Coordinates of C-alpha atoms in Angstrom, one line a residue:
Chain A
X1 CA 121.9 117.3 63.9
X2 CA 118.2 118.0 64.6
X3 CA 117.0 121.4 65.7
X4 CA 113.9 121.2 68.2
X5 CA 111.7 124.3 67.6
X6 CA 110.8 126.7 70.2
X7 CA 106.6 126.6 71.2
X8 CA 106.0 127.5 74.7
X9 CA 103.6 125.9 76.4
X10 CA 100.4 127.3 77.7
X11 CA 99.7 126.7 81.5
X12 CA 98.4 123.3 81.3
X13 CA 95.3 122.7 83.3
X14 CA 97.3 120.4 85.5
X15 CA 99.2 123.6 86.9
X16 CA 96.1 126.0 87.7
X17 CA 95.7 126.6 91.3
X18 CA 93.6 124.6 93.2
X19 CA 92.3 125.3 96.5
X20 CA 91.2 121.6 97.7
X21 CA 95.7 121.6 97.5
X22 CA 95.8 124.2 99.9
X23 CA 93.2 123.4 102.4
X24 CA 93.9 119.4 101.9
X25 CA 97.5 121.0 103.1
X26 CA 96.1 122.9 106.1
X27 CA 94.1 119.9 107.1
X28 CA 96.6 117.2 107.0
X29 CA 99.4 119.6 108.9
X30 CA 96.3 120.7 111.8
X31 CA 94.8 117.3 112.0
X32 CA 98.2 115.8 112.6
X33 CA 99.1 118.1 115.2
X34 CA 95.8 117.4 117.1
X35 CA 97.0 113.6 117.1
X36 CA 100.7 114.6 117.8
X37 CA 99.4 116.7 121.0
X38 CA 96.9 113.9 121.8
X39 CA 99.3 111.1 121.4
X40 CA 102.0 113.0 124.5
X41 CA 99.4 113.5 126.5
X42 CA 97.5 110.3 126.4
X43 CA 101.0 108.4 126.7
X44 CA 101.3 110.6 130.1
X45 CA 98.1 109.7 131.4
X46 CA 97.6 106.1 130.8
X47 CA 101.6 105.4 132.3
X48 CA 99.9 107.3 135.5
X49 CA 100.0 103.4 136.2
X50 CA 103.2 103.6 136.9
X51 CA 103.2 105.4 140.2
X52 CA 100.3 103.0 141.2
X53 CA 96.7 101.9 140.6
X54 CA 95.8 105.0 142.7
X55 CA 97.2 107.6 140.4
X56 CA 95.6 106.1 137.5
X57 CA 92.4 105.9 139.1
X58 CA 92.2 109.3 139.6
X59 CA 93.4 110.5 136.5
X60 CA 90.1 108.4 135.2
X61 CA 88.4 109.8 137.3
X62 CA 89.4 113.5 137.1
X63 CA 89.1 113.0 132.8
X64 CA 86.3 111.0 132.7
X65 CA 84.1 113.9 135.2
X66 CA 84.3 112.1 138.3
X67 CA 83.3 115.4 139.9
X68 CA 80.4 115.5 138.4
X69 CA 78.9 112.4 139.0
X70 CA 76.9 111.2 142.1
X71 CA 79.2 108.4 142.1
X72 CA 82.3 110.1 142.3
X73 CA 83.6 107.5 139.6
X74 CA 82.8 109.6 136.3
X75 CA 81.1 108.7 133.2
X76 CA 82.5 106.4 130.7
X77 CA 80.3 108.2 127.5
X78 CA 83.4 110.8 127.6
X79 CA 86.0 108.2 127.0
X80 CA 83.5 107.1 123.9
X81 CA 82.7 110.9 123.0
X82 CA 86.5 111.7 123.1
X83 CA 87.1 107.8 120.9
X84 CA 84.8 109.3 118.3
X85 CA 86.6 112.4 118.0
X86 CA 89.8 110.9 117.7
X87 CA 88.5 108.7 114.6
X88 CA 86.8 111.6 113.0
X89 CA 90.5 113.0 113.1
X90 CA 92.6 110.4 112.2
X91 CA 90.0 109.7 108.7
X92 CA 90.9 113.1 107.8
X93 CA 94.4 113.1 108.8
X94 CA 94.4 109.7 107.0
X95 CA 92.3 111.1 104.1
X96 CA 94.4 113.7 103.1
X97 CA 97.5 112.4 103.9
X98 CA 96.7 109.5 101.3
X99 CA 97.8 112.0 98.7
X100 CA 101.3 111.3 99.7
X101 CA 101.1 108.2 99.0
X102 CA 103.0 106.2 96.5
X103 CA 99.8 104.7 95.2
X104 CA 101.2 103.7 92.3
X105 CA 103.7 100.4 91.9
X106 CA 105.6 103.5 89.3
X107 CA 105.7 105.6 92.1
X108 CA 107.0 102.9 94.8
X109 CA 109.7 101.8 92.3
X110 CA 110.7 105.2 91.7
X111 CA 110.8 105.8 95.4
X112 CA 113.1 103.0 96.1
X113 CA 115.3 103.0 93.1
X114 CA 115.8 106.9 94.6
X115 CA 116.5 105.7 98.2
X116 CA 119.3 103.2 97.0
X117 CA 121.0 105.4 95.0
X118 CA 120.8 108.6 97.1
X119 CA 121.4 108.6 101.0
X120 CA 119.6 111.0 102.5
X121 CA 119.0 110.8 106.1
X122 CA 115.8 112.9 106.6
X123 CA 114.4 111.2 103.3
X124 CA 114.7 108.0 105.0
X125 CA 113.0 109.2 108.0
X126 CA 109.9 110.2 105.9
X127 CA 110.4 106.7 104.6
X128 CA 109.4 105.2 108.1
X129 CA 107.2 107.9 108.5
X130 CA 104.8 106.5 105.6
X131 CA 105.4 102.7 106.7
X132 CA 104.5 103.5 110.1
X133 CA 101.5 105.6 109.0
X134 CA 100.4 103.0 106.4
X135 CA 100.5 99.9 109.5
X136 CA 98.2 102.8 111.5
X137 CA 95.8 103.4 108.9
X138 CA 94.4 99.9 110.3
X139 CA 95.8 99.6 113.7
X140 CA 94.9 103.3 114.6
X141 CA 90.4 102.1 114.1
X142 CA 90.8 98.8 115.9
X143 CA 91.9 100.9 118.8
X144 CA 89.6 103.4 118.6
X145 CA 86.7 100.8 117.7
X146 CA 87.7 99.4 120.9
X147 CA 87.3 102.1 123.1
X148 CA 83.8 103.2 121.3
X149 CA 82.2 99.7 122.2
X150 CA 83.8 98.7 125.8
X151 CA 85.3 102.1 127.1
X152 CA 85.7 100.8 130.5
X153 CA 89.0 102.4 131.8
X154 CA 90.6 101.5 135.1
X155 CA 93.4 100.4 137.0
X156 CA 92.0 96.5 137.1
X157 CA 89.2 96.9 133.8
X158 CA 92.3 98.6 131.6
X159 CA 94.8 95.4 132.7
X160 CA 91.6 92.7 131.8
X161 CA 91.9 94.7 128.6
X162 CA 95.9 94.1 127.9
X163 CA 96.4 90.8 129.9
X164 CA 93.0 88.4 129.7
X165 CA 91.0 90.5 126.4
X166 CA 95.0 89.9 124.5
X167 CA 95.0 93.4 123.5
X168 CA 98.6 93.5 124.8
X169 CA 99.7 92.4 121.3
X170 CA 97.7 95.4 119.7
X171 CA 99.6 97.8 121.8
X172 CA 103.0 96.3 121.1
X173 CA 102.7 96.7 117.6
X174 CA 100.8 100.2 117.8
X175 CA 103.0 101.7 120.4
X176 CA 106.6 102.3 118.3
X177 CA 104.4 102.5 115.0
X178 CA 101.7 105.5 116.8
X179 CA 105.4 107.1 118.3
X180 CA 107.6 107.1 115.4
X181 CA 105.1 108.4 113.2
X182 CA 104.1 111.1 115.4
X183 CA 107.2 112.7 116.6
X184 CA 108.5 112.4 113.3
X185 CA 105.5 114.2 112.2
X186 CA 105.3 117.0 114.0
X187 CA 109.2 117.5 113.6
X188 CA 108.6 117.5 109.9
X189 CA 105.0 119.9 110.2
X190 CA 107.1 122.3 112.4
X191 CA 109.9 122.6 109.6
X192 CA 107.5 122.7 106.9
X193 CA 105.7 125.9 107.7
X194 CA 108.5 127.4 108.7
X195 CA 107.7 127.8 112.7
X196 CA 111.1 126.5 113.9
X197 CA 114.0 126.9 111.5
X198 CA 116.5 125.1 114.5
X199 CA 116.8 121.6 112.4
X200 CA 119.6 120.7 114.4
X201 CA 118.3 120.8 117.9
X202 CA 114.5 119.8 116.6
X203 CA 115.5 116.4 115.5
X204 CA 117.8 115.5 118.4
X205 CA 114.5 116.6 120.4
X206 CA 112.5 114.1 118.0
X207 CA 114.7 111.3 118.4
X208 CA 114.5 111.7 122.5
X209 CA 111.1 112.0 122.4
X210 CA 111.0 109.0 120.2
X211 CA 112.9 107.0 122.8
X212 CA 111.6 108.4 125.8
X213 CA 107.5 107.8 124.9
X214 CA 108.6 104.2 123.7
X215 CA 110.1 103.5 127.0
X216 CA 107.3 104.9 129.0
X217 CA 104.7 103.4 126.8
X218 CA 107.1 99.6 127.1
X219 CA 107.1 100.5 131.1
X220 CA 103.5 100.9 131.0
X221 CA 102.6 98.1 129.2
X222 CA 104.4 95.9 131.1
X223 CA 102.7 97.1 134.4
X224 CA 99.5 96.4 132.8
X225 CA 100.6 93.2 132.2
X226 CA 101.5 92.7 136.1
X227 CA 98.6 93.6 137.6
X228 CA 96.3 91.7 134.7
X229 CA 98.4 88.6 135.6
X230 CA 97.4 88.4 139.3
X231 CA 93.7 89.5 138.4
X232 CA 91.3 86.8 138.4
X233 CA 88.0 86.7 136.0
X234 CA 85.6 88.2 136.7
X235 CA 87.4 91.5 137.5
X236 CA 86.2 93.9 140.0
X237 CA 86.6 97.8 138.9
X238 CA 89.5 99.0 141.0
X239 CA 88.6 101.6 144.1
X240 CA 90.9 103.4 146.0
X241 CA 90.7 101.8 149.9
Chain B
X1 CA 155.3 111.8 102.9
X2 CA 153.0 108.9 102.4
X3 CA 152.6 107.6 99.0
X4 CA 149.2 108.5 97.2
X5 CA 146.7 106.2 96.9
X6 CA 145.1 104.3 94.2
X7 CA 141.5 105.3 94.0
X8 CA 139.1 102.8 92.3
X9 CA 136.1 104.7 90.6
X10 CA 132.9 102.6 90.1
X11 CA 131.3 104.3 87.1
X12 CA 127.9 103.8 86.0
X13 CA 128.1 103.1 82.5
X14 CA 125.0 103.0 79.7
X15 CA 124.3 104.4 75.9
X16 CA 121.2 104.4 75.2
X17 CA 122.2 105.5 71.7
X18 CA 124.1 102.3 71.3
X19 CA 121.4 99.0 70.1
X20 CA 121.5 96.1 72.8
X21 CA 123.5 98.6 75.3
X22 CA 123.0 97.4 78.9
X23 CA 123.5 99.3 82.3
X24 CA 126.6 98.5 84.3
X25 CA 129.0 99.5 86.5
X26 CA 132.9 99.4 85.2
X27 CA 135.6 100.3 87.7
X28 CA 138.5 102.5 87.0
X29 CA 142.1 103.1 88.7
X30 CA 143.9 106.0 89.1
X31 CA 146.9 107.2 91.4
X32 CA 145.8 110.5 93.7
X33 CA 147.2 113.5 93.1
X34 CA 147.6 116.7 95.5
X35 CA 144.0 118.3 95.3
X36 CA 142.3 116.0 92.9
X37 CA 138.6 116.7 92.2
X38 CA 135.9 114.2 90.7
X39 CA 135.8 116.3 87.9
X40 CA 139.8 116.4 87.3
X41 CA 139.9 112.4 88.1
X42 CA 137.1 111.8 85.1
X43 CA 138.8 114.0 82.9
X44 CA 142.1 111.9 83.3
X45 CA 140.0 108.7 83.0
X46 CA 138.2 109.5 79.6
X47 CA 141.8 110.9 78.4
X48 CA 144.3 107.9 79.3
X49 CA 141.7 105.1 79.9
X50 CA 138.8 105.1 78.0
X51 CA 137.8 108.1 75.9
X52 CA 134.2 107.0 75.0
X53 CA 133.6 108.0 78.8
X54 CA 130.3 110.8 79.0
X55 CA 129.9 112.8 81.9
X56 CA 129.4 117.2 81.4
X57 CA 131.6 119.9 82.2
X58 CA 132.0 123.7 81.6
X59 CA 133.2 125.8 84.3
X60 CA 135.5 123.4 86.2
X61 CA 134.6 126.0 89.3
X62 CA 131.4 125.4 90.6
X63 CA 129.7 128.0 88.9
X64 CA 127.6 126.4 85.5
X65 CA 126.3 123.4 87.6
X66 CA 126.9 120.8 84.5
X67 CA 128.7 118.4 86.0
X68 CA 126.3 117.6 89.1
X69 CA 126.0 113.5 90.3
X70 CA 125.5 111.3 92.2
X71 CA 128.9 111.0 94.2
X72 CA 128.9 107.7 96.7
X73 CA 125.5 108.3 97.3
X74 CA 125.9 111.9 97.5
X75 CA 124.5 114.2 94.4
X76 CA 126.8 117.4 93.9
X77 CA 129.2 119.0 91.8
X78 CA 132.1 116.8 90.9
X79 CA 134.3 119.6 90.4
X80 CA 133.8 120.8 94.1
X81 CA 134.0 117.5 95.6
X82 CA 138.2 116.7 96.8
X83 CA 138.9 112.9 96.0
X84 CA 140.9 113.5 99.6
X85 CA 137.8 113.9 101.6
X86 CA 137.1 110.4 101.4
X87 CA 138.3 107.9 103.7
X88 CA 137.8 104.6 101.3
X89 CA 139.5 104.8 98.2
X90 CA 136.8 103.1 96.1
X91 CA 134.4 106.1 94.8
X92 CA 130.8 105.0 93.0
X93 CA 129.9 107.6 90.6
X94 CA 126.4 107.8 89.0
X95 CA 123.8 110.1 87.1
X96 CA 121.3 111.7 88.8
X97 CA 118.3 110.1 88.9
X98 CA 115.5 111.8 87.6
X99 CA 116.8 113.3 84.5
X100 CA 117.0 111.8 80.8
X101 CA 120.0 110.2 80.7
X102 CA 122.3 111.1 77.8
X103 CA 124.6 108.7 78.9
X104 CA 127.1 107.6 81.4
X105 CA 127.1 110.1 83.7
X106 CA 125.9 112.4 81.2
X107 CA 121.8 114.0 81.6
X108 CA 119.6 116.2 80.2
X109 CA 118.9 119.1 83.1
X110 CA 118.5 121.9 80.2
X111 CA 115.6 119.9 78.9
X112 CA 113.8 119.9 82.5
X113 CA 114.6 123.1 83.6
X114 CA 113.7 124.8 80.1
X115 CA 110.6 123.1 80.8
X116 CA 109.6 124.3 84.2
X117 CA 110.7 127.8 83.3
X118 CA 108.3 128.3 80.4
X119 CA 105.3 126.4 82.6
X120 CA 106.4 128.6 85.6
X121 CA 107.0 131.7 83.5
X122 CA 110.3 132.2 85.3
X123 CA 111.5 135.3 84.0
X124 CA 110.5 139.3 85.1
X125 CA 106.4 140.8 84.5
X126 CA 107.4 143.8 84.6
X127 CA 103.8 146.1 85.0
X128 CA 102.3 146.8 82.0
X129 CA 102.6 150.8 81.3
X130 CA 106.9 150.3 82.0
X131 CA 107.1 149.5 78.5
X132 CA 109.4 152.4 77.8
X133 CA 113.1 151.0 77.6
X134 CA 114.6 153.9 77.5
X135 CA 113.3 155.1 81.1
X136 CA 115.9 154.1 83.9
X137 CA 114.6 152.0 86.2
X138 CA 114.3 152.4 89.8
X139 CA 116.9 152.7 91.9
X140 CA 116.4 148.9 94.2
X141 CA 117.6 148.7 97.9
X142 CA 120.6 147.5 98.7
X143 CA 118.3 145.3 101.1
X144 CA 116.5 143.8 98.6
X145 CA 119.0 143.2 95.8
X146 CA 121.3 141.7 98.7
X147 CA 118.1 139.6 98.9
X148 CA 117.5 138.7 95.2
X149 CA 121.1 137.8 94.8
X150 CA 121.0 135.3 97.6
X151 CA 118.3 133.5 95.3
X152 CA 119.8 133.8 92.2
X153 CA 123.0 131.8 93.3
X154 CA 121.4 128.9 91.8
X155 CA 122.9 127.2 89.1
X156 CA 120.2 125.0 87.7
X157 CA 122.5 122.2 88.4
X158 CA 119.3 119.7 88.8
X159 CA 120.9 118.4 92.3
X160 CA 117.9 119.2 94.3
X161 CA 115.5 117.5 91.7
X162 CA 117.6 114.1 92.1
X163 CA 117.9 114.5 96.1
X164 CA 114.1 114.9 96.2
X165 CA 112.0 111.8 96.7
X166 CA 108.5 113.8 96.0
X167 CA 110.2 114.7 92.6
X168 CA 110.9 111.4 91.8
X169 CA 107.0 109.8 92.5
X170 CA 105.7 112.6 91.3
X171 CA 106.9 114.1 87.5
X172 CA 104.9 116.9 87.8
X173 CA 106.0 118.4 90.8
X174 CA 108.1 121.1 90.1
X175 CA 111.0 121.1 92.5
X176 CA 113.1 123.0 94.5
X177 CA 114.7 124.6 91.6
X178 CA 111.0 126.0 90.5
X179 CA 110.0 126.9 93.9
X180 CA 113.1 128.8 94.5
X181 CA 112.7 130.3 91.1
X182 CA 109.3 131.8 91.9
X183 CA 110.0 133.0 95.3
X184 CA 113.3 135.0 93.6
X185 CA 110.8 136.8 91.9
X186 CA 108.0 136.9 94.1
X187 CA 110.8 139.1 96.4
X188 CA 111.5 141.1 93.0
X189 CA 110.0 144.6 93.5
X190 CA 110.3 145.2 89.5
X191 CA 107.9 141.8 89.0
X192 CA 104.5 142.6 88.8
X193 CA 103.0 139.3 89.8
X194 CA 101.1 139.2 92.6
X195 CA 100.7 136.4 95.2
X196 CA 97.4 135.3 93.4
X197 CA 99.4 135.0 90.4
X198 CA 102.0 132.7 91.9
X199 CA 99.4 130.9 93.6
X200 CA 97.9 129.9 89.9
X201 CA 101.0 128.8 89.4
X202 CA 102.5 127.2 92.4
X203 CA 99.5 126.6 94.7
X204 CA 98.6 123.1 94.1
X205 CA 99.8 119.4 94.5
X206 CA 102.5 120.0 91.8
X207 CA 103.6 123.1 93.5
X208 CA 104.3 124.3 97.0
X209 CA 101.4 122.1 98.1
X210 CA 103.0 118.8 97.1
X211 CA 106.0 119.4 99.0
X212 CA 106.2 116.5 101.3
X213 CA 109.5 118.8 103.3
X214 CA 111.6 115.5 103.2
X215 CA 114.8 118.4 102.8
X216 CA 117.0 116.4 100.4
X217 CA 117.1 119.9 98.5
X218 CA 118.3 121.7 101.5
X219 CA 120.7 118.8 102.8
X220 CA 122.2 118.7 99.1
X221 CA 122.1 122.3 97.1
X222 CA 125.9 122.3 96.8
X223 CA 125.0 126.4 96.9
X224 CA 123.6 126.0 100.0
X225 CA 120.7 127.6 98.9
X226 CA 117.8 127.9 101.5
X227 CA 115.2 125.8 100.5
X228 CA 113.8 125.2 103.6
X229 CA 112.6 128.6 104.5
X230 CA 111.7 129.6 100.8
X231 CA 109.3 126.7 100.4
X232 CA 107.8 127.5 103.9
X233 CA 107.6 131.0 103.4
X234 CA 105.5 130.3 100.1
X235 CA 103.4 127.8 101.3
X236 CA 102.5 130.6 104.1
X237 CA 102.3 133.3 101.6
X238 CA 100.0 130.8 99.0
X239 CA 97.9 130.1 102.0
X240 CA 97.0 133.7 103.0
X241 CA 96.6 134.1 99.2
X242 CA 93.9 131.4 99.4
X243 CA 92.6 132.7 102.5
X244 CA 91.6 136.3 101.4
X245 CA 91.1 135.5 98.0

């Protein structure tokens, strides 16, 4: 029999405070609320196509500062102003959140060996959580990128986009990824600090929101998809008769 | 009256003592009896089937927290877990991942929660002039040792180390357990600590800050312990420490 002697341990280095933890924390949790928020309302506004290329038009319109133009049609620049924004937010939301990461094969292997041994509902959730947020840390900029270099928006310009510029195939794969991730997000941000303590009723929210965004995002798509199909090249921007 | 069942436990079976020893899983069968635990099943195992059987015990009653695993996918406390409750009769039982294994079923949680106590410092700093022991101390309100008491339930039974992914990435982190620790005696009006003191301790990636909330503590504490609002309360209370330090 072996007897281990007693040294404590000093406070290693490793466990001093560090503030960059903190404010890396903050950051993540406020920058991923931003692009929760943005995310239900932009979903809202672009399936304005659904009650007809007139609604959508002037939701452009009214967004894009149609009031303030000469034109009455509004400036484009604040689609492109807003684009730039958005990516500024989603490098630090992707920035810090990196920290999460399983970076390490270790780390992945541990991860997994965990998730087949343990069933945890909620700890597969974050599971999907990080795939879907890994598949946006590309998808998320080639969206963006496209709105900073052609941010023509518009009942007949947005359907060129999907339908004839084959962006439709983007959004299919961004849509559930961008939803998923965010609801799931903000269900876990708003448990994490402590706002809402009503588990329960929070996730049976998440997973309606989850379903009800995919279908209006789905039902969206698709009616860019009709109208793109009976445009022909080269499209005329879309004005209300 | 229907006639028991025949339960087949799946064990997870491994020395690493023994040279050339290779992980496995060897299956067991036993007749049900009227309120059969996991505990009481595994005792009758290693006594009429195969005494070189490891897996830990002391209480029997849910109190000492040794003999915490991984029950069909499920880490608790096998002696609070009814071999009725489930509806198949084949039960997989293995360690908890996470720990040194000692073997079988059998790991090391004193090691890692010695550990994390001395790097914590998880025991009372009293102020520096109460040095007198023979003073009485004060009288505490029934409020707050009603308070204490609620975070003290825990029995260091390691189950919310297992159930936590972030744990499992990252060894550092230090858990539920810790957390829960340091917010018992962050509530402690005897400790002397203040929030910047705990946020040396706690306020970084391997503390409250690396808490990725994935809730396999809360789900799984068989005290039903609330980790959930401890960790969120600390991570509020770190913050403002940052903020007006």
């Amino acid at each position: 029999m072996t007897i281990n002697t007693f040294v404590p341990n000093p406070i290693s280095p490793r466990v001093l405070g560090h503030r960059r933890s903190a404010i890396a924390d903050q950051l993540q949790s406020a920058t991923g609320i931003m692009l929760g928020c943005f995310l239900l309302v932009h979903l809202h506004f672009e399936s304005s196509i659904l009650l007809g290329k007139d609604a959508f038009y002037h939701v452009v319109q009214f967004l894009e500062g149609g009031m303030f133009s000469a034109t009455g049609h509004g400036y484009p620049w604040t689609s492109q102003i807003i684009s730039l924004i958005m990516l500024v937010v989603v490098m630090v939301h992707a920035g810090t959140a990196l920290r999460r990461f399983p970076i390490q094969l270790g780390q992945w292997r541990a991860l997994r060996n965990q998730q087949q041994i343990i069933k945890h509902s909620d700890s597969r959730l974050w599971f999907w959580q990080l795939i879907t947020g890994f598949g946006l840390f590309f998808l998320a900029p080639v969206h963006l990128y496209d709105m900073l270099t052609d941010p023509s928006i518009g009942p007949n310009l947005s359907a060129e986009r999907v339908y004839h510029g084959g962006l439709w195939i983007l959004y299919i794969v961004l849509l559930p990824m961008v939803v998923i991730h965010a609801m799931l997000g903000l269900y876990r941000v708003l448990l994490k600090w402590g706002w809402i303590n009503q588990r329960t009723l929070l996730r049976k929210l998440t997973m309606i929101a989850i379903v009800y965004l995919l279908m209006l995002g789905l039902a969206s798509l698709a009616a860019y998809l009709s109208i793109g199909a009976e445009l022909s090249l080269p499209v005329t921007p879309y004005t209300p008769s | 009256m229907s006639a028991a069942r025949t339960l087949t436990f799946s064990i997870f079976r491994y020395d690493p003592q023994t040279p050339g020893d290779k992980p496995k899983m060897v299956s067991y069968q036993l007749d049900e009896t009227p309120g059969m635990t996991v505990f009481i099943a595994l005792n009758r195992l290693r006594e009429e089937q195969d005494s070189s059987l490891q897996f830990d015990f002391v209480c029997r009653a849910g109190i000492c927290g040794s003999c915490a695993m991984v029950i069909n996918g499920l880490p608790t406390l096998a002696c609070r877990t009814l071999t009725s409750k489930f509806e198949h009769t084949t039960i997989t039982l293995m360690p908890l991942p996470g720990f040194e294994l000692i073997g079988d079923l059998s790991v090391n949680t004193g090691k890692f929660m010695r550990e994390i106590a001395e790097r914590l410092k998880l025991w009372l700093h009293p102020s520096s002039d109460d040095k007198d022991i023979h003073i009485l101390e004060e009288p505490m309100a029934p409020e707050e040792a009603a308070r204490l008491y609620e975070l003290e339930r825990c029995v260091e039974c390691g189950v919310c180390v297992s159930a936590c992914a972030t744990k499992q990435m990252r060894e550092t982190f230090v858990g539920a357990v810790g957390l829960m620790k340091i917010a018992r005696f962050e509530f402690d009006c005897r400790d002397n600590r203040s929030a910047d003191d705990f946020y040396h301790v706690i306020g970084n990636q391997d503390g409250v800050f690396g808490c990725m909330t994935l809730l396999g503590c809360q789900d799984n504490c068989p005290k039903d312990l609330p980790h959930m609002q401890q960790i969120a309360y600390l991570r509020r209370k770190m913050t403002h420490a940052l903020a007006i330090s």
